[in-house]
Amino acid sequence: MPGNHHAGLPDEAFFTPGTSSFTEFLAAHRPGLLPTAPALPAGVRAAPGRFPHGTTVLALTYRDGVLIAGDRRATMGNLIAQRDLEKVHPADEHTAVAFAGTVGLALDMVRLYQVELTHFEKVEGVPMTLAAKATRLAAMIRQNLAQAMRGLAVVPLLVGYDLTAPDGGRGRIFAFDPAGGLYEKLHFHAEGSGSPYARGALKKLYRPGLTRREAALAALQALYDAADDDSATGGPDLHRRIFPVVSVITEDGYERLPTPETEELARDMVRQRAARPDGPPATAD
């Protein structure tokens, strides 16, 4: 019926030609639904340890594409808020995003980003380029700067398989800062409080041409090292059967490694650590 409202939006909003950005559509008609809308009154800063915070996520390129992984722990100060948090999500068929930072805002931002990419493709008839996807996510993070300055930062990690890039360079990794700065990373990267330890492990273990299994083991080793030195990062929980999320993106699209495969790799890694607590040495090549 004329005059009906859908989710508070006037009917004409859905039929008026406009931007291919769903974020801009919401900003024009329902800005309060944006995850970057102020969650705290002006001048108020979030008290440390009052909101769940997620770490650690990482990515590395390998022979067939790019791998992205994350631990499962969320913390509130010195408390474990959640043991099985999902920090790695598909954004579309050939793109995935993981996050460190304020969990509630991060999950809303990921969902909005997923809709953003779908909306663009439906309106324009073609998907965004991978570089454009990274730029669009950077703009969304920049809109959250006021929240980040109040202690509610979200720092995503974006990976994708670039079908237009030359062979050997199709797996790509993009990092961001809380102000929306965009940086493409070569070979590997990590974000979150455990990232210095994860990057150190990847620096030791990474080499070009890794197989999927080798890349997954390197990611699990890096997350194990992060958990070993950072209390906010969770390692494999063998008793509860909670393991890191490991996903790959290849020419065939996004795939999350099945839990049995991740469990087998994690248990293999833990057995290796029993014999060598400091982990495998750097490869000779």
Short mmCIF file of C-alpha atoms in Angstrom, two decimals:
data_model
loop_
_atom_site.label_atom_id
_atom_site.label_comp_id
_atom_site.label_asym_id
_atom_site.label_seq_id
_atom_site.Cartn_x
_atom_site.Cartn_y
_atom_site.Cartn_z
CA MET A 1 0.00 0.00 0.00
CA PRO A 2 1.22 3.55 -0.66
CA GLY A 3 2.82 5.06 2.38
CA ASN A 4 3.94 1.71 3.84
CA HIS A 5 7.42 1.70 5.32
CA HIS A 6 9.82 -1.21 5.12
CA ALA A 7 12.17 -1.27 8.11
CA GLY A 8 11.49 2.44 8.53
CA LEU A 9 12.36 3.31 4.92
CA PRO A 10 9.87 5.13 2.68
CA ASP A 11 8.77 3.19 -0.41
CA GLU A 12 10.32 5.71 -2.80
CA ALA A 13 13.76 5.07 -1.34
CA PHE A 14 13.80 1.64 -2.98
CA PHE A 15 12.82 2.89 -6.44
CA THR A 16 14.83 6.10 -6.74
CA PRO A 17 17.96 5.69 -8.91
CA GLY A 18 21.07 6.40 -6.90
CA THR A 19 24.41 5.11 -5.75
CA SER A 20 25.63 1.54 -6.13
CA SER A 21 26.94 1.77 -2.55
CA PHE A 22 24.61 0.28 0.03
CA THR A 23 26.55 2.10 2.75
CA GLU A 24 25.77 5.44 1.12
CA PHE A 25 22.12 4.35 0.75
CA LEU A 26 21.89 3.71 4.49
CA ALA A 27 23.72 6.94 5.28
CA ALA A 28 21.08 8.84 3.30
CA HIS A 29 17.99 7.09 4.66
CA ARG A 30 18.84 5.32 7.95
CA PRO A 31 22.26 6.44 9.24
CA GLY A 32 21.49 5.00 12.65
CA LEU A 33 21.74 1.48 11.17
CA LEU A 34 25.38 1.96 10.19
CA PRO A 35 27.90 0.21 12.48
CA THR A 36 29.87 3.46 12.44
CA ALA A 37 26.99 5.38 14.07
CA PRO A 38 28.09 6.72 17.47
CA ALA A 39 27.72 4.02 20.11
CA LEU A 40 28.83 6.31 22.94
CA PRO A 41 27.86 9.88 23.85
CA ALA A 42 30.22 12.63 22.73
CA GLY A 43 33.31 12.85 24.92
CA VAL A 44 32.82 9.40 26.45
CA ARG A 45 35.55 6.80 25.99
CA ALA A 46 35.01 3.06 26.34
CA ALA A 47 36.44 1.75 29.59
CA PRO A 48 39.19 -0.83 29.00
CA GLY A 49 37.94 -4.39 29.24
CA ARG A 50 34.23 -3.55 29.01
CA PHE A 51 33.63 -4.79 25.45
CA PRO A 52 34.65 -8.13 23.89
CA HIS A 53 37.82 -7.79 21.84
CA GLY A 54 38.98 -10.24 19.20
CA THR A 55 42.50 -11.31 18.18
CA THR A 56 44.52 -12.76 16.31
CA VAL A 57 44.11 -13.07 12.51
CA LEU A 58 46.64 -13.70 9.76
CA ALA A 59 46.97 -14.41 6.06
CA LEU A 60 49.57 -15.81 3.69
CA THR A 61 49.79 -16.53 0.01
CA TYR A 62 50.52 -20.06 -1.20
CA ARG A 63 50.81 -22.01 -4.44
CA ASP A 64 47.11 -22.01 -5.34
CA GLY A 65 45.95 -18.69 -3.88
CA VAL A 66 45.70 -17.14 -0.45
CA LEU A 67 44.96 -18.50 3.03
CA ILE A 68 43.37 -16.60 5.92
CA ALA A 69 43.05 -17.82 9.50
CA GLY A 70 42.11 -16.67 12.97
CA ASP A 71 42.09 -17.90 16.52
CA ARG A 72 38.74 -18.23 18.31
CA ARG A 73 39.19 -16.28 21.56
CA ALA A 74 37.54 -13.00 22.53
CA THR A 75 38.55 -11.25 25.75
CA MET A 76 37.20 -8.55 28.06
CA GLY A 77 40.20 -7.31 29.99
CA ASN A 78 41.58 -10.35 31.83
CA LEU A 79 38.41 -12.41 31.18
CA ILE A 80 37.75 -14.81 28.32
CA ALA A 81 34.47 -13.55 26.85
CA GLN A 82 34.10 -16.24 24.17
CA ARG A 83 36.10 -19.31 23.20
CA ASP A 84 34.63 -20.04 19.77
CA LEU A 85 34.32 -16.64 18.08
CA GLU A 86 34.27 -16.66 14.27
CA LYS A 87 36.75 -14.01 13.07
CA VAL A 88 37.06 -15.15 9.43
CA HIS A 89 34.17 -14.60 7.02
CA PRO A 90 33.64 -14.83 3.27
CA ALA A 91 32.87 -11.43 1.73
CA ASP A 92 31.98 -12.84 -1.68
CA GLU A 93 33.04 -15.75 -3.87
CA HIS A 94 36.69 -14.68 -4.19
CA THR A 95 37.17 -12.43 -1.15
CA ALA A 96 37.33 -12.96 2.61
CA VAL A 97 37.68 -10.67 5.59
CA ALA A 98 38.88 -11.30 9.13
CA PHE A 99 38.99 -8.86 12.01
CA ALA A 100 40.70 -7.86 15.19
CA GLY A 101 39.19 -5.32 17.54
CA THR A 102 35.79 -4.59 19.06
CA VAL A 103 33.70 -7.67 18.31
CA GLY A 104 30.20 -6.17 18.10
CA LEU A 105 31.19 -3.38 15.73
CA ALA A 106 33.41 -5.70 13.71
CA LEU A 107 30.64 -8.25 13.09
CA ASP A 108 28.25 -5.49 12.00
CA MET A 109 30.91 -4.05 9.70
CA VAL A 110 31.54 -7.47 8.14
CA ARG A 111 27.82 -8.00 7.49
CA LEU A 112 27.48 -4.53 5.98
CA TYR A 113 30.54 -5.15 3.80
CA GLN A 114 29.05 -8.39 2.51
CA VAL A 115 25.85 -6.56 1.55
CA GLU A 116 27.91 -3.73 0.05
CA LEU A 117 29.63 -6.06 -2.40
CA THR A 118 26.40 -7.85 -3.32
CA HIS A 119 24.51 -4.58 -3.78
CA PHE A 120 27.21 -3.16 -6.05
CA GLU A 121 27.20 -6.24 -8.27
CA LYS A 122 23.40 -6.23 -8.57
CA VAL A 123 23.26 -2.53 -9.45
CA GLU A 124 26.30 -2.41 -11.76
CA GLY A 125 25.96 -5.88 -13.26
CA VAL A 126 29.63 -6.71 -12.60
CA PRO A 127 31.58 -7.41 -9.40
CA MET A 128 34.02 -4.86 -8.01
CA THR A 129 37.68 -5.31 -8.75
CA LEU A 130 39.70 -6.56 -5.80
CA ALA A 131 41.44 -3.19 -5.49
CA ALA A 132 38.05 -1.45 -5.39
CA LYS A 133 36.85 -3.85 -2.69
CA ALA A 134 39.87 -2.93 -0.57
CA THR A 135 39.28 0.78 -1.13
CA ARG A 136 35.60 0.44 -0.20
CA LEU A 137 36.47 -1.36 3.04
CA ALA A 138 39.04 1.33 3.85
CA ALA A 139 36.31 3.97 3.50
CA MET A 140 34.07 2.05 5.92
CA ILE A 141 36.88 1.83 8.47
CA ARG A 142 37.56 5.56 8.10
CA GLN A 143 33.92 6.24 8.97
CA ASN A 144 34.55 4.43 12.26
CA LEU A 145 37.47 6.70 13.23
CA ALA A 146 35.47 8.58 15.88
CA GLN A 147 34.61 5.27 17.53
CA ALA A 148 38.21 4.08 17.27
CA MET A 149 39.38 7.24 19.05
CA ARG A 150 37.00 6.31 21.89
CA GLY A 151 38.51 2.85 22.25
CA LEU A 152 36.22 0.93 19.87
CA ALA A 153 38.59 0.24 16.99
CA VAL A 154 38.01 -2.35 14.28
CA VAL A 155 41.00 -3.50 12.23
CA PRO A 156 40.09 -5.92 9.41
CA LEU A 157 42.34 -8.03 7.24
CA LEU A 158 41.18 -8.54 3.65
CA VAL A 159 42.32 -11.22 1.23
CA GLY A 160 41.21 -12.11 -2.26
CA TYR A 161 41.97 -14.09 -5.37
CA ASP A 162 42.46 -11.59 -8.19
CA LEU A 163 41.29 -13.21 -11.41
CA THR A 164 42.79 -10.34 -13.44
CA ALA A 165 46.30 -10.51 -11.99
CA PRO A 166 49.18 -12.42 -13.63
CA ASP A 167 49.68 -16.03 -12.60
CA GLY A 168 51.64 -16.27 -9.39
CA GLY A 169 50.30 -12.99 -8.02
CA ARG A 170 46.59 -13.66 -7.78
CA GLY A 171 46.50 -14.21 -4.03
CA ARG A 172 46.53 -10.73 -2.49
CA ILE A 173 46.50 -9.43 1.09
CA PHE A 174 45.33 -5.99 2.27
CA ALA A 175 45.85 -4.49 5.72
CA PHE A 176 44.32 -1.36 7.23
CA ASP A 177 44.91 1.01 10.11
CA PRO A 178 42.12 2.38 12.35
CA ALA A 179 42.04 5.62 10.31
CA GLY A 180 41.31 3.76 7.08
CA GLY A 181 44.85 3.64 5.73
CA LEU A 182 45.19 0.88 3.13
CA TYR A 183 48.33 -1.21 2.65
CA GLU A 184 48.88 -4.18 0.37
CA LYS A 185 51.12 -6.79 2.01
CA LEU A 186 53.35 -9.24 0.21
CA HIS A 187 53.45 -12.93 1.16
CA PHE A 188 51.96 -12.73 4.69
CA HIS A 189 50.58 -10.46 7.40
CA ALA A 190 48.89 -10.62 10.81
CA GLU A 191 46.70 -8.30 12.90
CA GLY A 192 45.70 -8.20 16.55
CA SER A 193 47.50 -8.26 19.87
CA GLY A 194 49.23 -11.53 19.02
CA SER A 195 50.31 -10.32 15.59
CA PRO A 196 53.99 -9.57 16.43
CA TYR A 197 54.49 -13.21 17.44
CA ALA A 198 52.45 -14.55 14.52
CA ARG A 199 54.40 -12.43 12.03
CA GLY A 200 57.66 -13.61 13.58
CA ALA A 201 56.62 -17.22 13.09
CA LEU A 202 55.50 -16.62 9.51
CA LYS A 203 58.76 -14.83 8.73
CA LYS A 204 60.52 -18.01 9.77
CA LEU A 205 58.17 -20.51 8.10
CA TYR A 206 57.02 -18.79 4.91
CA ARG A 207 58.46 -19.65 1.53
CA PRO A 208 57.05 -19.27 -2.00
CA GLY A 209 55.14 -22.20 -3.43
CA LEU A 210 53.74 -23.68 -0.23
CA THR A 211 51.12 -26.38 -0.69
CA ARG A 212 47.73 -25.95 0.94
CA ARG A 213 48.69 -28.30 3.79
CA GLU A 214 52.03 -26.57 4.32
CA ALA A 215 50.36 -23.15 4.33
CA ALA A 216 47.71 -24.32 6.80
CA LEU A 217 50.35 -25.79 9.12
CA ALA A 218 52.38 -22.56 8.93
CA ALA A 219 49.25 -20.57 9.88
CA LEU A 220 48.50 -22.90 12.81
CA GLN A 221 52.12 -22.73 13.98
CA ALA A 222 51.96 -18.92 13.86
CA LEU A 223 48.70 -18.82 15.85
CA TYR A 224 50.21 -21.25 18.37
CA ASP A 225 53.21 -18.94 18.83
CA ALA A 226 50.87 -15.98 19.23
CA ALA A 227 48.87 -17.82 21.90
CA ASP A 228 52.10 -18.83 23.64
CA ASP A 229 53.04 -15.19 24.29
CA ASP A 230 49.72 -13.30 24.12
CA SER A 231 47.01 -14.16 26.65
CA ALA A 232 44.29 -12.67 24.42
CA THR A 233 45.00 -15.25 21.70
CA GLY A 234 43.61 -18.75 22.05
CA GLY A 235 45.44 -21.84 20.88
CA PRO A 236 43.85 -25.13 19.77
CA ASP A 237 41.49 -26.41 22.48
CA LEU A 238 41.84 -30.15 22.07
CA HIS A 239 39.47 -31.05 24.91
CA ARG A 240 36.60 -28.84 23.71
CA ARG A 241 37.53 -29.53 20.06
CA ILE A 242 37.71 -25.81 19.28
CA PHE A 243 40.24 -25.08 16.58
CA PRO A 244 41.28 -22.00 14.61
CA VAL A 245 39.28 -21.11 11.52
CA VAL A 246 41.37 -21.67 8.39
CA SER A 247 40.02 -20.73 4.96
CA VAL A 248 41.50 -20.57 1.46
CA ILE A 249 40.57 -18.69 -1.68
CA THR A 250 41.61 -20.05 -5.03
CA GLU A 251 40.40 -19.78 -8.61
CA ASP A 252 37.50 -22.02 -7.55
CA GLY A 253 36.41 -19.57 -4.84
CA TYR A 254 36.24 -19.42 -1.05
CA GLU A 255 36.54 -22.60 1.01
CA ARG A 256 36.70 -23.04 4.74
CA LEU A 257 38.79 -26.05 5.67
CA PRO A 258 36.47 -28.69 7.15
CA THR A 259 36.71 -29.10 10.91
CA PRO A 260 38.11 -32.68 10.65
CA GLU A 261 40.93 -31.41 8.42
CA THR A 262 41.73 -28.50 10.74
CA GLU A 263 41.58 -30.79 13.76
CA GLU A 264 43.96 -33.31 12.17
CA LEU A 265 46.43 -30.53 11.31
CA ALA A 266 46.15 -28.98 14.78
CA ARG A 267 46.70 -32.29 16.57
CA ASP A 268 49.67 -33.03 14.32
CA MET A 269 51.12 -29.62 15.16
CA VAL A 270 50.61 -30.10 18.92
CA ARG A 271 52.43 -33.46 18.71
CA GLN A 272 55.31 -31.72 16.94
CA ARG A 273 55.40 -29.08 19.68
CA ALA A 274 55.63 -31.77 22.34
CA ALA A 275 58.93 -32.81 20.77
CA ARG A 276 60.05 -29.29 19.84
CA PRO A 277 58.33 -26.63 22.04
CA ASP A 278 59.80 -23.70 20.11
CA GLY A 279 58.38 -24.93 16.83
CA PRO A 280 60.02 -25.85 13.54
CA PRO A 281 63.19 -24.05 12.45
CA ALA A 282 63.45 -21.79 9.44
CA THR A 283 63.82 -23.67 6.18
CA ALA A 284 67.24 -23.78 4.54
CA ASP A 285 65.90 -22.42 1.24
#
